[in-house]
Coordinates of C-alpha atoms in Angstrom, one line a residue:
Chain K
M291 CA -24.9 35.5 -39.7
A292 CA -24.4 32.0 -40.7
F293 CA -27.1 29.5 -39.9
K294 CA -25.9 26.1 -39.7
L295 CA -27.5 22.8 -40.1
A296 CA -26.4 19.9 -38.7
S297 CA -28.0 16.6 -38.7
S298 CA -28.5 14.3 -35.8
P299 CA -26.7 13.1 -33.4
H300 CA -26.0 16.6 -32.3
L301 CA -23.9 15.8 -29.5
K302 CA -20.1 16.5 -29.9
V303 CA -17.2 14.5 -29.6
Q304 CA -16.7 12.7 -26.0
L305 CA -13.4 13.6 -24.4
Q306 CA -10.6 10.9 -24.7
T307 CA -8.6 9.7 -21.9
Q308 CA -5.6 11.1 -23.4
S309 CA -6.7 14.9 -23.8
V310 CA -8.3 14.9 -20.6
M311 CA -5.2 14.0 -18.8
R312 CA -3.4 16.4 -21.0
R313 CA -5.6 19.2 -19.8
V314 CA -5.3 18.4 -16.0
I315 CA -1.7 18.4 -16.5
L316 CA -1.6 21.7 -18.2
C317 CA -4.1 23.2 -15.5
A318 CA -1.4 21.6 -13.0
L319 CA 1.0 23.9 -14.0
P320 CA 0.4 27.1 -12.4
G321 CA 0.7 25.6 -9.1
I322 CA 3.9 23.8 -10.2
A323 CA 5.0 27.2 -11.4
A324 CA 4.9 28.6 -7.8
Q325 CA 5.9 25.9 -6.0
F326 CA 9.3 26.3 -8.3
Y327 CA 9.4 29.9 -6.9
F328 CA 9.1 29.3 -3.7
F329 CA 10.6 26.0 -3.3
G330 CA 13.5 26.1 -5.9
W331 CA 14.4 23.5 -8.5
G332 CA 13.8 20.3 -6.5
V333 CA 10.1 19.8 -7.5
I334 CA 10.9 20.2 -11.4
V335 CA 13.9 17.6 -10.6
Q336 CA 11.4 15.3 -8.7
V337 CA 8.4 15.5 -11.4
I338 CA 11.1 14.7 -14.3
L339 CA 12.4 11.5 -12.4
A340 CA 8.9 10.2 -11.7
I341 CA 7.4 11.0 -14.8
A342 CA 10.4 8.9 -16.3
I343 CA 10.3 6.6 -13.9
A344 CA 6.5 5.8 -14.4
L345 CA 6.6 5.5 -17.9
L346 CA 9.6 3.0 -17.9
S347 CA 7.7 1.1 -15.0
E348 CA 4.4 0.9 -16.9
A349 CA 5.9 -0.2 -20.4
A350 CA 7.6 -3.2 -18.3
V351 CA 4.2 -3.9 -16.5
L352 CA 2.7 -3.7 -19.9
K353 CA 5.0 -6.0 -21.5
L354 CA 4.5 -8.6 -18.6
R355 CA 0.6 -8.5 -18.9
K356 CA 0.9 -8.5 -22.9
R357 CA -0.5 -5.5 -23.6
P358 CA -0.6 -3.1 -26.4
I359 CA 2.2 -0.9 -24.9
L360 CA 2.2 2.5 -27.0
P361 CA -2.1 3.0 -27.0
T362 CA -1.5 3.0 -23.0
L363 CA 1.4 4.7 -22.2
S364 CA 0.2 7.6 -24.7
D365 CA -3.0 8.1 -22.3
N366 CA -0.9 10.4 -20.1
S367 CA -2.4 8.6 -17.1
A368 CA 0.9 7.3 -15.6
V369 CA 2.3 10.8 -16.3
L370 CA -0.3 12.5 -14.3
T371 CA 0.4 10.2 -11.3
A372 CA 3.7 10.8 -11.4
L373 CA 3.2 14.5 -11.8
L374 CA 1.0 14.1 -8.5
I375 CA 3.5 12.0 -6.7
G376 CA 6.5 14.4 -7.7
V377 CA 4.7 17.6 -6.4
S378 CA 3.6 16.1 -3.1
I379 CA 6.8 14.4 -1.7
P380 CA 9.5 17.1 -0.2
S381 CA 11.6 19.0 -2.9
I382 CA 14.7 17.7 -1.7
A383 CA 13.8 14.3 -0.8
P384 CA 16.6 11.7 -2.0
W385 CA 15.8 10.0 -5.2
W386 CA 15.1 7.0 -4.5
V387 CA 11.9 8.0 -2.5
V388 CA 10.3 9.3 -5.3
V389 CA 11.6 6.2 -7.8
V390 CA 10.2 3.6 -4.9
G391 CA 7.1 5.4 -4.4
T392 CA 6.1 5.8 -8.2
I393 CA 7.2 2.2 -8.9
F394 CA 4.5 1.4 -6.4
A395 CA 2.2 3.2 -7.6
I396 CA 2.4 2.3 -11.1
V397 CA 3.0 -1.6 -10.6
I398 CA 1.2 -2.3 -7.6
V399 CA -1.7 0.0 -6.9
K400 CA -2.7 0.4 -10.5
H401 CA -1.8 -2.6 -12.6
L402 CA -2.1 -5.4 -9.9
Y403 CA -5.4 -4.2 -10.0
G404 CA -6.1 -4.5 -13.9
G405 CA -4.7 -1.3 -14.9
L406 CA -6.3 2.0 -15.6
G407 CA -10.2 2.3 -14.7
Q408 CA -9.8 -1.0 -12.2
N409 CA -7.8 0.3 -9.5
I410 CA -9.7 1.0 -6.4
F411 CA -7.1 3.7 -4.9
N412 CA -5.8 6.4 -6.1
P413 CA -2.3 5.2 -7.0
A414 CA -0.7 8.6 -6.4
M415 CA -2.1 9.1 -2.8
A416 CA -1.4 5.4 -2.1
A417 CA 2.1 5.7 -3.2
Y418 CA 2.6 8.8 -0.9
V419 CA 0.9 7.0 1.8
M420 CA 3.4 4.2 1.5
L421 CA 6.4 6.4 1.6
L422 CA 5.2 8.8 4.6
I423 CA 4.8 5.1 6.6
S424 CA 8.0 3.9 5.1
F425 CA 10.3 6.9 5.2
P426 CA 8.8 9.4 7.6
V427 CA 12.1 11.2 8.1
Q428 CA 12.9 11.9 4.8
M429 CA 9.0 12.6 3.7
T430 CA 8.5 15.3 5.9
S431 CA 11.7 17.1 5.3
W432 CA 10.7 20.2 3.7
S433 CA 13.2 22.8 2.9
V434 CA 12.7 26.6 4.0
P435 CA 10.9 28.4 1.5
L436 CA 13.2 30.4 -0.6
P437 CA 12.2 34.3 0.1
L438 CA 13.1 32.6 4.0
A439 CA 16.1 30.6 3.5
Q440 CA 19.4 31.9 5.0
T441 CA 21.2 29.6 2.2
P442 CA 18.8 29.4 -0.6
M443 CA 19.6 26.4 -2.9
D444 CA 20.1 26.7 -6.5
L445 CA 20.0 24.0 -9.2
G446 CA 23.3 22.5 -8.5
L447 CA 22.8 22.2 -4.7
T448 CA 19.4 20.5 -5.2
L449 CA 20.8 18.3 -7.7
N450 CA 23.1 17.1 -5.0
A451 CA 20.9 16.9 -2.5
I452 CA 18.4 14.9 -4.3
F453 CA 21.3 12.6 -5.7
G454 CA 23.1 11.9 -2.5
A455 CA 26.1 14.4 -2.7
M456 CA 25.4 15.7 0.7
T457 CA 25.5 14.5 3.9
P458 CA 22.5 15.0 6.7
E459 CA 24.5 17.6 8.1
Q460 CA 25.2 19.9 5.1
L461 CA 21.6 19.1 4.1
S462 CA 20.0 20.6 7.1
I463 CA 21.4 23.9 6.7
Y464 CA 18.5 24.5 4.1
K465 CA 16.1 23.9 6.8
Y466 CA 17.2 26.9 8.6
G467 CA 15.5 30.3 7.7
I468 CA 16.9 33.9 7.9
D469 CA 16.2 34.0 11.5
G470 CA 18.6 30.8 12.1
I471 CA 15.4 28.9 13.5
A472 CA 14.9 25.6 11.9
M473 CA 11.3 25.6 10.1
A474 CA 8.9 22.6 9.4
T475 CA 5.8 23.4 7.1
P476 CA 3.1 25.6 8.5
L477 CA 1.0 22.6 9.7
D478 CA 3.6 20.9 11.1
T479 CA 4.6 23.8 13.0
V480 CA 1.4 24.6 14.6
K481 CA 0.9 21.3 15.3
T482 CA 4.2 21.4 17.1
D483 CA 3.2 24.2 18.9
L484 CA 0.4 22.9 20.4
S485 CA 1.7 20.1 21.8
L486 CA 4.1 22.2 23.2
G487 CA 1.5 24.3 24.9
L488 CA 1.5 27.7 23.0
T489 CA -1.8 28.8 21.5
I490 CA -2.4 29.7 17.4
T491 CA -1.8 33.4 18.0
E492 CA 1.6 32.6 19.4
S493 CA 2.3 29.9 17.0
L494 CA 1.4 32.5 14.1
S495 CA 3.8 35.1 15.4
K496 CA 6.6 33.0 14.1
T497 CA 8.5 34.1 11.0
I498 CA 7.3 31.6 8.3
F499 CA 3.6 32.7 9.1
S500 CA 4.8 36.4 8.3
D501 CA 2.0 36.8 5.1
G502 CA -0.7 35.1 7.6
F503 CA -0.8 31.3 6.3
G504 CA 2.6 30.1 5.9
V505 CA 5.2 31.9 3.7
G506 CA 4.8 30.2 0.1
W507 CA 2.2 27.6 0.7
F508 CA -0.5 30.4 0.4
W509 CA 0.1 31.3 -3.1
V510 CA 1.0 27.5 -4.0
N511 CA -2.5 26.8 -2.7
V512 CA -4.3 29.7 -4.9
A513 CA -2.2 28.6 -7.9
Y514 CA -3.9 25.2 -7.6
L515 CA -6.9 27.0 -7.1
V516 CA -6.7 29.1 -10.0
G517 CA -5.9 25.6 -11.8
G518 CA -8.7 23.9 -10.5
L519 CA -11.1 26.6 -11.7
A520 CA -9.6 26.2 -15.0
M521 CA -10.4 22.4 -15.3
L522 CA -14.3 23.2 -13.9
K523 CA -14.3 25.8 -16.8
L524 CA -13.0 23.1 -19.1
K525 CA -15.5 20.5 -17.8
V526 CA -12.5 18.4 -17.2
I527 CA -14.1 17.6 -13.5
R528 CA -17.1 18.2 -11.9
W529 CA -17.7 20.6 -9.2
Q530 CA -19.6 18.4 -6.6
I531 CA -16.4 16.6 -5.1
S532 CA -14.2 19.7 -4.7
V533 CA -17.4 21.7 -3.4
G534 CA -17.9 18.9 -1.0
I535 CA -14.7 18.8 0.5
L536 CA -14.1 22.5 1.0
A537 CA -18.0 23.0 2.4
S538 CA -17.2 20.4 5.1
L539 CA -13.7 21.1 5.8
F540 CA -15.0 24.9 6.4
V541 CA -17.7 24.1 8.3
C542 CA -15.9 21.7 10.8
S543 CA -12.9 23.8 11.2
S544 CA -15.1 26.8 11.7
F545 CA -16.8 24.8 14.7
G546 CA -13.4 24.2 16.2
Y547 CA -12.4 27.6 15.8
L548 CA -15.6 29.0 17.5
L549 CA -15.6 26.8 20.2
S550 CA -11.7 27.3 21.0
P551 CA -9.9 29.8 18.7
D552 CA -6.6 29.0 20.9
T553 CA -6.1 25.6 20.2
H554 CA -8.3 25.1 16.5
I555 CA -6.6 26.3 13.2
G556 CA -9.5 28.8 11.5
P557 CA -10.9 27.7 8.4
L558 CA -8.9 30.0 6.3
F559 CA -5.6 28.7 7.2
Q560 CA -7.1 25.0 6.5
L561 CA -8.3 25.7 3.5
F562 CA -5.2 27.4 2.2
S563 CA -2.1 25.3 4.0
G564 CA -0.8 22.1 3.0
A565 CA -2.0 20.3 -0.1
T566 CA -5.5 21.4 0.6
M567 CA -6.0 22.7 -3.0
L568 CA -4.0 20.3 -5.1
A569 CA -5.9 17.3 -3.5
V570 CA -9.5 19.0 -3.7
F571 CA -9.1 19.9 -7.5
F572 CA -6.7 17.3 -8.6
I573 CA -6.4 14.4 -6.8
A574 CA -9.9 13.6 -5.1
T575 CA -11.8 14.4 -8.5
D576 CA -10.2 11.1 -10.3
P577 CA -12.9 9.8 -11.6
V578 CA -11.9 6.1 -11.6
T579 CA -11.5 6.1 -7.6
A580 CA -14.4 8.6 -6.9
A581 CA -18.3 7.8 -6.2
T582 CA -20.3 8.3 -9.8
S583 CA -23.4 10.1 -9.0
V584 CA -24.3 13.6 -8.3
R585 CA -25.3 12.8 -4.5
G586 CA -22.8 10.6 -3.9
R587 CA -20.0 12.9 -5.4
L588 CA -21.0 15.5 -2.9
L589 CA -20.9 12.8 0.0
F590 CA -17.6 11.5 -1.1
G591 CA -16.4 14.7 -0.9
A592 CA -17.9 15.7 2.5
L593 CA -16.8 12.3 3.7
I594 CA -12.8 13.6 2.8
G595 CA -13.4 17.2 4.3
V596 CA -14.6 15.6 7.6
L597 CA -11.7 12.6 7.7
V598 CA -9.1 15.7 7.1
Y599 CA -10.3 17.8 9.8
V600 CA -10.3 15.1 12.4
I601 CA -7.0 13.5 11.2
R602 CA -5.1 17.2 10.8
T603 CA -6.6 18.1 14.3
Y604 CA -6.2 14.9 16.3
G605 CA -3.8 12.5 14.0
G606 CA -0.3 12.2 14.4
Y607 CA 0.7 13.0 10.8
P608 CA 0.9 16.9 9.8
D609 CA -1.2 16.6 6.9
A610 CA -4.4 14.3 6.1
F611 CA -5.3 14.5 2.2
A612 CA -3.5 11.4 1.2
F613 CA -5.4 9.4 4.3
A614 CA -8.8 10.8 3.9
I615 CA -8.5 10.2 0.1
L616 CA -7.7 6.5 0.6
L617 CA -10.5 6.1 3.2
A618 CA -12.6 7.6 1.0
N619 CA -11.9 5.8 -2.0
L620 CA -12.7 2.4 0.2
C621 CA -16.3 3.9 0.6
A622 CA -17.1 4.9 -3.1
P623 CA -18.2 1.5 -4.0
F624 CA -20.0 1.6 -0.7
I625 CA -21.8 5.0 -1.9
D626 CA -22.5 4.1 -5.3
Y627 CA -24.3 1.1 -4.3
Y628 CA -26.8 2.8 -2.2
I629 CA -27.1 6.5 -3.9
K630 CA -28.6 5.7 -7.3
P631 CA -29.9 8.5 -9.6
R632 CA -33.6 7.8 -10.0
S633 CA -34.2 6.5 -13.5
Y634 CA -36.2 9.0 -16.0
G635 CA -40.0 8.1 -15.5
H636 CA -39.2 6.4 -12.2
R637 CA -40.2 7.6 -8.7
A638 CA -36.9 7.6 -6.5
G639 CA -36.5 4.8 -4.6
S640 CA -38.2 2.3 -7.1
Chain F
M296 CA 7.2 -45.7 -1.4
S297 CA 5.6 -44.2 -4.1
D298 CA 2.5 -43.2 -1.3
Y299 CA 5.5 -41.0 0.7
K300 CA 6.8 -39.6 -2.9
E301 CA 3.5 -38.1 -3.3
L302 CA 3.0 -36.8 0.3
A303 CA 6.3 -35.1 0.1
W304 CA 5.1 -33.5 -3.0
Q305 CA 1.7 -32.7 -1.6
G306 CA 3.3 -31.1 1.7
L307 CA 6.1 -29.5 -0.1
W308 CA 4.7 -27.9 -3.2
K309 CA 1.7 -29.0 -4.6
N310 CA -0.8 -28.5 -1.6
N311 CA 1.5 -26.6 0.4
P312 CA -0.1 -25.2 3.8
G313 CA 1.3 -21.7 3.5
L314 CA 1.0 -21.1 -0.6
V315 CA -1.8 -23.4 -1.5
Q316 CA -4.1 -24.3 1.4
L317 CA -3.3 -20.6 2.8
L318 CA -3.1 -21.8 6.2
G319 CA -2.3 -20.3 9.2
L320 CA -1.8 -17.2 7.7
C321 CA -2.1 -15.0 11.0
P322 CA 1.5 -16.3 12.3
L323 CA 2.7 -16.6 8.6
L324 CA 1.9 -12.9 8.0
A325 CA 2.6 -11.6 11.8
V326 CA 6.1 -13.0 12.7
T327 CA 8.1 -13.4 9.5
A328 CA 9.9 -9.7 9.8
T329 CA 13.0 -11.4 10.1
L330 CA 14.5 -14.9 9.3
T331 CA 15.4 -15.9 12.7
N332 CA 11.9 -15.5 14.1
A333 CA 10.1 -17.1 11.0
L334 CA 12.5 -20.0 11.2
G335 CA 11.8 -20.3 14.9
L336 CA 8.2 -20.2 14.4
G337 CA 8.3 -22.7 11.5
L338 CA 10.4 -25.4 13.4
A339 CA 7.9 -24.7 16.5
T340 CA 4.7 -25.2 14.4
M341 CA 6.7 -28.7 12.7
L342 CA 7.6 -30.0 16.3
V343 CA 4.0 -29.3 17.0
L344 CA 2.5 -31.0 13.5
I345 CA 4.7 -33.9 13.9
G346 CA 4.0 -34.6 17.3
S347 CA -0.3 -33.9 17.1
N348 CA -0.3 -36.4 13.9
I349 CA 1.5 -39.4 15.8
L350 CA -1.0 -38.8 18.8
V351 CA -4.0 -38.5 16.7
S352 CA -3.4 -41.3 14.6
L353 CA -2.7 -43.5 17.5
V354 CA -6.2 -42.8 19.1
R355 CA -8.1 -42.4 16.1
D356 CA -9.8 -45.7 16.4
Y357 CA -10.8 -45.1 20.1
V358 CA -12.1 -41.5 19.9
P359 CA -16.0 -41.4 19.1
K360 CA -16.7 -39.5 16.0
E361 CA -19.0 -37.1 17.7
I362 CA -16.5 -35.5 19.8
R363 CA -13.2 -35.8 18.0
I364 CA -12.8 -32.2 17.3
P365 CA -12.3 -31.3 20.9
V366 CA -9.9 -34.3 21.8
F367 CA -7.9 -33.0 19.0
V368 CA -7.7 -29.6 20.3
M369 CA -7.1 -31.0 23.6
I370 CA -4.2 -33.1 21.9
I371 CA -2.9 -30.0 20.4
A372 CA -2.9 -27.6 23.0
A373 CA -1.0 -29.9 25.3
L374 CA 1.6 -30.3 22.4
V375 CA 1.9 -26.5 22.2
T376 CA 2.4 -25.7 25.7
S377 CA 5.2 -28.4 25.8
V378 CA 6.8 -26.6 22.6
Q379 CA 6.5 -23.0 24.6
L380 CA 7.9 -24.0 27.9
F381 CA 10.8 -25.8 25.7
I382 CA 11.4 -22.5 23.9
N383 CA 11.2 -20.7 27.1
A384 CA 13.5 -22.5 29.0
Y385 CA 16.5 -22.8 26.0
A386 CA 15.7 -19.7 23.5
Y387 CA 14.2 -16.9 25.8
G388 CA 15.2 -14.3 23.4
L389 CA 13.3 -16.0 20.9
Y390 CA 10.5 -16.8 23.2
L391 CA 10.0 -12.8 23.7
S392 CA 10.2 -12.1 20.0
L393 CA 7.4 -14.5 19.2
G394 CA 4.9 -13.4 22.0
I395 CA 1.8 -14.3 21.8
F396 CA 2.2 -16.3 18.4
L397 CA 3.7 -19.2 20.3
P398 CA 0.5 -20.2 22.0
L399 CA -1.7 -19.4 19.1
I400 CA 0.1 -22.2 17.3
V401 CA -2.9 -24.0 19.0
T402 CA -5.8 -22.4 16.8
N403 CA -3.3 -22.9 13.3
C404 CA -5.8 -24.2 11.0
V405 CA -2.9 -26.2 9.4
I406 CA -2.8 -28.6 12.3
I407 CA -6.2 -29.1 13.0
G408 CA -6.3 -29.3 9.7
R409 CA -4.0 -32.1 9.0
A410 CA -5.1 -33.7 12.4
E411 CA -8.8 -34.3 10.9
A412 CA -8.1 -34.5 7.2
F413 CA -5.5 -37.0 7.3
A414 CA -3.9 -38.6 10.4
S415 CA -7.6 -39.8 11.6
R416 CA -7.6 -41.8 8.8
N417 CA -4.1 -43.1 8.2
S418 CA -1.6 -45.1 9.8
V419 CA 1.2 -43.6 12.3
A420 CA 3.9 -43.8 10.0
K421 CA 2.3 -41.9 7.2
S422 CA 0.9 -39.4 9.8
T423 CA 4.0 -38.7 11.0
F424 CA 5.8 -38.3 7.3
D425 CA 2.9 -36.2 6.4
G426 CA 3.2 -34.2 9.7
L427 CA 6.7 -33.6 8.6
M428 CA 6.3 -32.7 5.0
M429 CA 3.6 -30.3 5.8
G430 CA 5.7 -28.6 8.6
L431 CA 8.7 -28.2 6.3
G432 CA 6.6 -26.7 3.7
F433 CA 5.1 -24.3 6.1
T434 CA 8.6 -23.9 7.5
L435 CA 10.0 -23.1 3.5
V436 CA 7.4 -20.3 3.2
L437 CA 7.9 -18.7 6.5
C438 CA 11.8 -18.8 5.6
V439 CA 11.4 -17.5 2.3
L440 CA 9.0 -14.7 3.2
G441 CA 10.9 -13.9 6.3
A442 CA 14.5 -13.8 4.4
S443 CA 12.9 -11.5 2.0
R444 CA 11.3 -9.3 4.2
E445 CA 14.4 -8.9 6.2
I446 CA 16.6 -8.4 3.3
L447 CA 14.3 -5.1 1.9
G448 CA 13.7 -4.2 5.3
Q449 CA 16.9 -3.7 7.0
G450 CA 19.2 -5.3 4.6
T451 CA 20.4 -8.0 6.7
L452 CA 20.1 -11.6 6.9
F453 CA 19.5 -13.9 9.9
Y454 CA 19.8 -11.1 12.4
G455 CA 19.5 -11.9 15.7
A456 CA 20.3 -16.0 14.8
D457 CA 22.3 -16.4 18.5
Q458 CA 18.7 -16.2 19.9
L459 CA 17.6 -19.4 18.3
L460 CA 20.6 -21.3 18.0
G461 CA 23.0 -20.4 20.5
E462 CA 26.1 -18.2 20.8
W463 CA 27.8 -19.7 18.1
A464 CA 24.9 -18.5 15.6
K465 CA 26.2 -14.8 15.8
G466 CA 28.2 -14.9 12.9
L467 CA 25.4 -16.3 10.8
T468 CA 24.0 -13.0 10.6
I469 CA 25.1 -11.4 6.9
Q470 CA 24.9 -7.5 6.5
I471 CA 23.9 -7.9 2.6
W472 CA 24.1 -3.9 2.4
Q473 CA 24.5 -0.9 4.6
V474 CA 21.0 1.0 4.8
D475 CA 20.8 4.3 6.3
T476 CA 17.2 4.1 7.0
T477 CA 15.3 0.8 7.0
F478 CA 12.2 0.4 4.5
L479 CA 9.7 0.2 7.0
L480 CA 6.6 -0.9 4.5
A481 CA 8.6 -4.7 4.3
M482 CA 8.9 -5.0 8.1
L483 CA 5.1 -4.0 8.7
P484 CA 2.0 -6.3 8.3
P485 CA 1.3 -4.6 4.6
G486 CA 4.3 -5.4 3.5
A487 CA 3.9 -8.9 4.3
F488 CA 0.5 -9.5 2.6
I489 CA 2.2 -7.9 -0.5
G490 CA 5.3 -10.5 -0.1
M491 CA 3.2 -13.3 0.3
G492 CA 0.9 -12.1 -2.2
L493 CA 3.9 -12.0 -4.8
L494 CA 5.3 -15.6 -3.5
I495 CA 1.9 -16.9 -4.8
A496 CA 2.1 -15.2 -7.6
L497 CA 5.7 -16.9 -8.3
K498 CA 4.7 -19.9 -7.5
N499 CA 1.5 -19.9 -10.3
V500 CA 4.2 -18.8 -12.5
I501 CA 6.6 -21.7 -11.9
D502 CA 3.4 -23.9 -12.2
N503 CA 2.3 -22.4 -15.3
Y504 CA 5.8 -23.1 -16.9
I505 CA 6.1 -26.4 -15.9
E506 CA 2.9 -26.8 -17.4
A507 CA 3.8 -25.6 -20.6
R508 CA 7.1 -27.5 -20.8
Q509 CA 5.5 -30.6 -20.3
P510 CA 4.8 -32.5 -23.6
K511 CA 1.1 -32.6 -24.3
V512 CA -0.5 -36.0 -24.6
E513 CA -2.1 -36.5 -27.7
Q514 CA -5.6 -37.5 -26.9
E515 CA -6.4 -40.2 -29.5
A516 CA -9.3 -39.1 -31.4
P517 CA -11.9 -41.5 -30.5
A518 CA -13.0 -43.4 -33.9
R519 CA -16.3 -42.5 -35.0
V520 CA -18.5 -44.9 -34.3
R521 CA -22.1 -44.8 -36.2
I522 CA -24.8 -45.6 -33.4
T523 CA -27.5 -44.8 -35.7
K524 CA -28.4 -47.2 -38.5
V525 CA -28.4 -45.2 -41.6
N526 CA -31.4 -46.3 -43.3

């Protein structure tokens, strides 16, 4: 057995931004693969388009700001932002949606505030909210998961749909399932049904819920969960924020479910539907816009969980993570101001 | 005459109420979704501003210093009411679309600001001209913002101009491009904030450019004067 003696310092090399971002991107691949399996080529096309636009607009802004272009471009942060935008918008949204969103994220949300490390808001989520508010129709038209689709889309059809070679009437075929009923996303369906006076049980008997959670969405969430656990293992992210969100969302939705199971979605459904796992591990954990201390991060996560529950239950939009994360981003400096780690050798509070 | 030139320069560019003083932001951001609304509110504000500057300048020697602000506010409120009634009578559509922001001109800081800072200290002629230029500067900013938001948001220019100018103006509406979906961000208040920020940035860029172009005035290094006696 070799016994190595090394002189101090014994700290290993700190991770650079570039490799952190690269690991996050690699860990997102299982989720993207799941989305590709259930929703087809659209997600790949959107991600590639978003990355290209993000690199172009970042280079343009850096040139305007007279900053070195290559070092900043190669830190992969713009690629990650673009990737998150690409996976969170509907896979058959027209091309200009993702283009407008990515330019907004990079130019306005990131660089106008001073670039990476200075932005108050998560660029991808700010862009998502901007798109959702500006183009509500395009941003809520998800195609039917491929296993349920009446007419599955191949690559050619997807490109036609994204680059505007299809009329809305032609496109609407792809929103019909095998049972000939137009489908929305699981959260959307439940919300609509509740407003129509149906109970949760009645709503969950629809074809889209044939596996209990909404076909496709469950496995997409599982894939992002796996990627997230891998990031924890690689120490790319800390556990506090993710655990905070999951715990508070679980507690809130359990309360609601226990009080009135007919009108509230169950906790497991909350955790494995919509954007939950993607947001919990990949978006909310952005170190720039989150709180920084251990307890602060827990509180930050819990705040997101509560907001998500409230917005999903009482709000007008089907999913809530983008809004919840932006609101929590606003609170992060406040949390950091009041929750400071105890400095070594001093009593708490002094 | 150079006084008037300076006043015009101050009102239209250097001390522009919209871009530099950032006064009256509430109507500036709220009603500039279309060029028609922007122009309507800009003209109304300009009328009130000229009127209030004239009246305040007329009474400036008779108003006790201690109660000048209430007096100015009453003058402005009276003028705003007249303008409001006038628009109600002759441009009812515009009256409806401007809504609360028409009576709110009373609280527009540009007007009380000019009354206090300029009209209460200067002659009637100068105050009138200052009101005109400040009003024009404000209207111009409103119009640029309104036009860009309207083009981005719904692809038209001067939509609904007939509400402001009468039937003949229907032909003024220009369809810049045909959009299937409106770009709501540009129409909503956040779009106004972002657009305003970009306009201010543009003005700063132009100012910097002009300053860089100007030949540097060589400052003669003062000849060294020995003030201490060397031995």
